Amino acid sequence: MKKAYGLRVLFRALALLAALVLVSAASAGPCRAGMVTLVFDDGLSSVYQYAYPVLAKYGLVATTAVIADRVDSGDPDFMDEKQLKELQTAGWEIASHSLTHKRPIDIPKFIAEEKCLLLKPVAGHRPLYEAKYKYEELSGLMENGKVLRERASGKMVKNEPGSYYFDELIGEVIVHPFEAASAEKQQIVAISYEREMQASKEELEERGFKVSTYVTPHNYWTPEMSELSKRFYAQVANGGDDFNRKGSTDRYWLKRFVVHANDPAEAIIGLIKEHAMREDGWVIFCLHGIGSDLGWEPWDAAKLGQLADFLKKKAIPVVTLDKGVKLWVEGKGKPGV
């Protein structure tokens, strides 16, 4: 009799303990295993000036996707090498956003398709050569392995060996080669999208950055380019306005929600609540400029602060793209906050 009574007491105690655990879990909010990544495209200087201090205040990191040709270009709208190094030291990820921010449908796709320009001397201007170009955009020119610098006018090119000017209206290229023999022997080629991916990674790595991620310019991507990217990168982020689901994430086609200038912070937080907290997904955001009118669809710094405050208070893991793939796809490590 005493034994049966003792068992009843034990079962009641266990039931009470289970109920307390359920109550505690309910009060803590939804069960959450998801995470969030913030990606700032284009490498704009406003990210260093405004986004970096806001996120640092909350101990959060992000990924910035850099157009390699804009680093130390002299254009103050873009971050320089020193600023990017500071971000990397602080735990940010530096990703490639291509060499010149072109789409694969606007330029040759593959290195094998790169054609030498049919250059001829410009009459009366001995250092210069000219050629017609059939594509809508010119990603860049390469002379015997050296990349030529694009300039804003033919007049500027005249005084600078190793430069060119592309007149989009008439589809004509003016080139001042490093060596005249290169032009005469037709050794100057137009850069392909494959080289955009390869050269941008190499250039950033030569500057001392750890680059494993490619972020597609204009959020434009194709299965063909996705397959090609595997030669150079460990993962690729695109657009899609969707979240990434556990078990079905394509590391070479990571989906992102695009943040627009007029989007309130509450709307972005709502996506996190729905997809990261309730559905245990990986939510990646595509942002551009912060706190200024620079770039496409700039977002207000106060909104970013509101978002960061929410992420910190809810202890939602915030990771870089590289870290996210290691956790989400490879199952390596644990997410930090």
Short mmCIF file of N, CA and C in Angstrom, two decimals, residues 85-167:
data_model
loop_
_atom_site.label_atom_id
_atom_site.label_comp_id
_atom_site.label_asym_id
_atom_site.label_seq_id
_atom_site.Cartn_x
_atom_site.Cartn_y
_atom_site.Cartn_z
N LYS A 85 39.25 46.74 -44.16
CA LYS A 85 40.09 45.96 -43.25
C LYS A 85 39.59 46.09 -41.81
N GLU A 86 39.15 47.28 -41.45
CA GLU A 86 38.61 47.48 -40.11
C GLU A 86 37.35 46.64 -39.89
N LEU A 87 36.49 46.59 -40.90
CA LEU A 87 35.28 45.77 -40.80
C LEU A 87 35.65 44.30 -40.65
N GLN A 88 36.60 43.84 -41.46
CA GLN A 88 37.00 42.43 -41.39
C GLN A 88 37.57 42.08 -40.02
N THR A 89 38.37 42.98 -39.46
CA THR A 89 38.94 42.76 -38.13
C THR A 89 37.85 42.69 -37.07
N ALA A 90 36.75 43.44 -37.30
CA ALA A 90 35.64 43.46 -36.35
C ALA A 90 34.71 42.26 -36.51
N GLY A 91 35.02 41.35 -37.43
CA GLY A 91 34.21 40.14 -37.60
C GLY A 91 33.29 40.15 -38.79
N TRP A 92 33.29 41.25 -39.56
CA TRP A 92 32.47 41.31 -40.76
C TRP A 92 33.10 40.43 -41.85
N GLU A 93 32.25 40.00 -42.77
CA GLU A 93 32.73 39.25 -43.92
C GLU A 93 32.81 40.17 -45.14
N ILE A 94 33.93 40.10 -45.86
CA ILE A 94 34.08 40.82 -47.11
C ILE A 94 33.82 39.84 -48.25
N ALA A 95 32.77 40.08 -49.01
CA ALA A 95 32.40 39.20 -50.13
C ALA A 95 32.65 39.92 -51.45
N SER A 96 32.77 39.14 -52.52
CA SER A 96 32.91 39.72 -53.86
C SER A 96 31.53 40.05 -54.43
N HIS A 97 31.44 41.23 -55.03
CA HIS A 97 30.22 41.64 -55.73
C HIS A 97 30.57 41.89 -57.19
N SER A 98 31.53 41.11 -57.69
CA SER A 98 32.06 41.16 -59.04
C SER A 98 33.14 42.22 -59.18
N LEU A 99 33.68 42.32 -60.37
CA LEU A 99 34.74 43.28 -60.65
C LEU A 99 34.18 44.66 -60.95
N THR A 100 33.11 44.71 -61.78
CA THR A 100 32.58 46.01 -62.22
C THR A 100 31.05 46.10 -62.14
N HIS A 101 30.40 45.08 -61.53
CA HIS A 101 28.96 45.12 -61.29
C HIS A 101 28.14 44.98 -62.57
N LYS A 102 28.50 44.01 -63.39
CA LYS A 102 27.76 43.73 -64.63
C LYS A 102 26.96 42.45 -64.51
N ARG A 103 26.01 42.25 -65.45
CA ARG A 103 25.22 41.03 -65.53
C ARG A 103 25.75 40.14 -66.66
N PRO A 104 25.60 38.82 -66.53
CA PRO A 104 26.14 37.94 -67.56
C PRO A 104 25.46 38.06 -68.92
N ILE A 105 24.26 38.66 -68.97
CA ILE A 105 23.60 38.82 -70.27
C ILE A 105 24.06 40.06 -71.01
N ASP A 106 24.84 40.92 -70.32
CA ASP A 106 25.28 42.17 -70.94
C ASP A 106 26.70 42.12 -71.48
N ILE A 107 27.43 41.04 -71.15
CA ILE A 107 28.83 40.92 -71.56
C ILE A 107 29.08 39.45 -71.94
N PRO A 108 30.24 39.12 -72.52
CA PRO A 108 30.54 37.70 -72.78
C PRO A 108 30.47 36.89 -71.48
N LYS A 109 29.97 35.67 -71.56
CA LYS A 109 29.80 34.86 -70.34
C LYS A 109 31.08 34.19 -69.88
N PHE A 110 31.82 33.62 -70.82
CA PHE A 110 32.96 32.78 -70.47
C PHE A 110 34.27 33.33 -71.03
N ILE A 111 35.36 32.96 -70.36
CA ILE A 111 36.68 33.37 -70.82
C ILE A 111 36.92 32.89 -72.25
N ALA A 112 36.39 31.71 -72.56
CA ALA A 112 36.57 31.17 -73.92
C ALA A 112 35.87 32.02 -74.97
N GLU A 113 34.91 32.85 -74.55
CA GLU A 113 34.18 33.71 -75.49
C GLU A 113 34.79 35.10 -75.61
N GLU A 114 35.81 35.38 -74.82
CA GLU A 114 36.45 36.69 -74.88
C GLU A 114 37.15 36.86 -76.23
N LYS A 115 36.83 37.93 -76.92
CA LYS A 115 37.40 38.18 -78.23
C LYS A 115 38.31 39.40 -78.19
N CYS A 116 39.39 39.32 -78.94
CA CYS A 116 40.27 40.48 -79.06
C CYS A 116 39.55 41.57 -79.84
N LEU A 117 39.70 42.80 -79.38
CA LEU A 117 39.10 43.92 -80.09
C LEU A 117 39.85 44.16 -81.40
N LEU A 118 39.12 44.46 -82.44
CA LEU A 118 39.74 44.77 -83.73
C LEU A 118 40.12 46.25 -83.74
N LEU A 119 41.22 46.53 -83.07
CA LEU A 119 41.66 47.91 -82.87
C LEU A 119 42.37 48.47 -84.11
N LYS A 120 42.15 49.75 -84.32
CA LYS A 120 42.89 50.47 -85.37
C LYS A 120 43.29 51.83 -84.82
N PRO A 121 44.39 52.41 -85.28
CA PRO A 121 44.85 53.70 -84.75
C PRO A 121 43.82 54.81 -84.99
N VAL A 122 43.71 55.70 -84.01
CA VAL A 122 42.85 56.87 -84.16
C VAL A 122 43.64 57.92 -84.94
N ALA A 123 43.13 58.35 -86.07
CA ALA A 123 43.84 59.31 -86.92
C ALA A 123 44.14 60.59 -86.16
N GLY A 124 45.41 60.98 -86.19
CA GLY A 124 45.82 62.22 -85.55
C GLY A 124 46.06 62.11 -84.06
N HIS A 125 45.88 60.95 -83.48
CA HIS A 125 46.09 60.76 -82.03
C HIS A 125 46.86 59.46 -81.84
N ARG A 126 48.15 59.51 -82.09
CA ARG A 126 48.97 58.31 -82.18
C ARG A 126 48.88 57.34 -80.99
N PRO A 127 48.78 57.78 -79.71
CA PRO A 127 48.75 56.77 -78.64
C PRO A 127 47.44 56.00 -78.57
N LEU A 128 46.40 56.51 -79.25
CA LEU A 128 45.07 55.95 -79.08
C LEU A 128 44.68 55.00 -80.22
N TYR A 129 43.84 54.01 -79.82
CA TYR A 129 43.28 53.06 -80.76
C TYR A 129 41.78 52.98 -80.53
N GLU A 130 41.04 52.60 -81.57
CA GLU A 130 39.59 52.53 -81.44
C GLU A 130 39.05 51.24 -82.05
N ALA A 131 37.85 50.86 -81.55
CA ALA A 131 37.21 49.65 -82.07
C ALA A 131 35.73 49.72 -81.76
N LYS A 132 34.93 49.06 -82.57
CA LYS A 132 33.50 48.92 -82.30
C LYS A 132 33.30 47.76 -81.32
N TYR A 133 32.24 47.86 -80.50
CA TYR A 133 31.97 46.81 -79.51
C TYR A 133 30.50 46.45 -79.57
N LYS A 134 30.18 45.14 -79.66
CA LYS A 134 28.81 44.72 -79.97
C LYS A 134 27.90 44.60 -78.75
N TYR A 135 28.46 44.47 -77.54
CA TYR A 135 27.63 44.30 -76.36
C TYR A 135 27.16 45.66 -75.82
N GLU A 136 26.05 45.60 -75.04
CA GLU A 136 25.50 46.84 -74.48
C GLU A 136 26.42 47.46 -73.44
N GLU A 137 27.14 46.61 -72.70
CA GLU A 137 28.03 47.10 -71.66
C GLU A 137 29.41 46.50 -71.84
N LEU A 138 30.40 47.21 -71.34
CA LEU A 138 31.78 46.74 -71.40
C LEU A 138 32.27 46.58 -69.97
N SER A 139 32.52 45.35 -69.58
CA SER A 139 32.94 45.07 -68.22
C SER A 139 34.34 45.58 -67.95
N GLY A 140 35.19 45.45 -68.93
CA GLY A 140 36.57 45.89 -68.77
C GLY A 140 37.43 45.35 -69.90
N LEU A 141 38.65 45.83 -69.97
CA LEU A 141 39.61 45.37 -70.98
C LEU A 141 40.86 44.84 -70.29
N MET A 142 41.46 43.85 -70.91
CA MET A 142 42.67 43.26 -70.37
C MET A 142 43.72 43.18 -71.47
N GLU A 143 44.92 43.67 -71.12
CA GLU A 143 46.04 43.68 -72.06
C GLU A 143 47.15 42.78 -71.52
N ASN A 144 47.29 41.62 -72.11
CA ASN A 144 48.33 40.66 -71.69
C ASN A 144 48.31 40.42 -70.18
N GLY A 145 47.12 40.20 -69.65
CA GLY A 145 46.99 39.91 -68.22
C GLY A 145 46.83 41.11 -67.32
N LYS A 146 46.99 42.32 -67.87
CA LYS A 146 46.84 43.54 -67.08
C LYS A 146 45.48 44.17 -67.35
N VAL A 147 44.78 44.57 -66.29
CA VAL A 147 43.47 45.20 -66.44
C VAL A 147 43.64 46.69 -66.72
N LEU A 148 42.97 47.17 -67.76
CA LEU A 148 43.01 48.60 -68.06
C LEU A 148 41.95 49.33 -67.24
N ARG A 149 42.21 50.56 -66.91
CA ARG A 149 41.30 51.36 -66.10
C ARG A 149 40.32 52.13 -66.98
N GLU A 150 39.05 52.09 -66.61
CA GLU A 150 38.04 52.84 -67.35
C GLU A 150 38.06 54.31 -66.94
N ARG A 151 37.92 55.18 -67.92
CA ARG A 151 37.89 56.61 -67.66
C ARG A 151 36.63 57.23 -68.24
N ALA A 152 36.31 58.44 -67.79
CA ALA A 152 35.03 59.08 -68.12
C ALA A 152 34.99 59.76 -69.47
N SER A 153 36.13 59.90 -70.14
CA SER A 153 36.14 60.57 -71.44
C SER A 153 37.37 60.15 -72.24
N GLY A 154 37.28 60.32 -73.55
CA GLY A 154 38.41 60.03 -74.41
C GLY A 154 39.58 60.96 -74.14
N LYS A 155 39.29 62.18 -73.71
CA LYS A 155 40.35 63.16 -73.41
C LYS A 155 41.21 62.68 -72.26
N MET A 156 40.57 62.08 -71.25
CA MET A 156 41.32 61.57 -70.10
C MET A 156 42.22 60.40 -70.51
N VAL A 157 41.73 59.58 -71.41
CA VAL A 157 42.47 58.40 -71.85
C VAL A 157 43.74 58.79 -72.59
N LYS A 158 43.69 59.89 -73.32
CA LYS A 158 44.82 60.30 -74.14
C LYS A 158 46.10 60.43 -73.34
N ASN A 159 46.00 60.88 -72.09
CA ASN A 159 47.18 61.14 -71.27
C ASN A 159 47.49 60.03 -70.26
N GLU A 160 46.82 58.88 -70.39
CA GLU A 160 47.01 57.82 -69.41
C GLU A 160 47.16 56.44 -70.08
N PRO A 161 48.39 55.95 -70.21
CA PRO A 161 48.58 54.59 -70.73
C PRO A 161 47.89 53.57 -69.82
N GLY A 162 47.32 52.55 -70.43
CA GLY A 162 46.63 51.53 -69.64
C GLY A 162 45.23 51.94 -69.26
N SER A 163 44.56 52.70 -70.12
CA SER A 163 43.20 53.15 -69.82
C SER A 163 42.33 53.05 -71.07
N TYR A 164 41.02 53.21 -70.88
CA TYR A 164 40.10 53.17 -72.01
C TYR A 164 38.83 53.96 -71.69
N TYR A 165 38.09 54.30 -72.74
CA TYR A 165 36.79 54.97 -72.60
C TYR A 165 35.81 54.27 -73.53
N PHE A 166 34.64 53.93 -72.97
CA PHE A 166 33.61 53.26 -73.77
C PHE A 166 32.46 54.23 -73.99
N ASP A 167 32.24 54.59 -75.24
CA ASP A 167 31.14 55.47 -75.61
C ASP A 167 29.92 54.61 -75.90
#
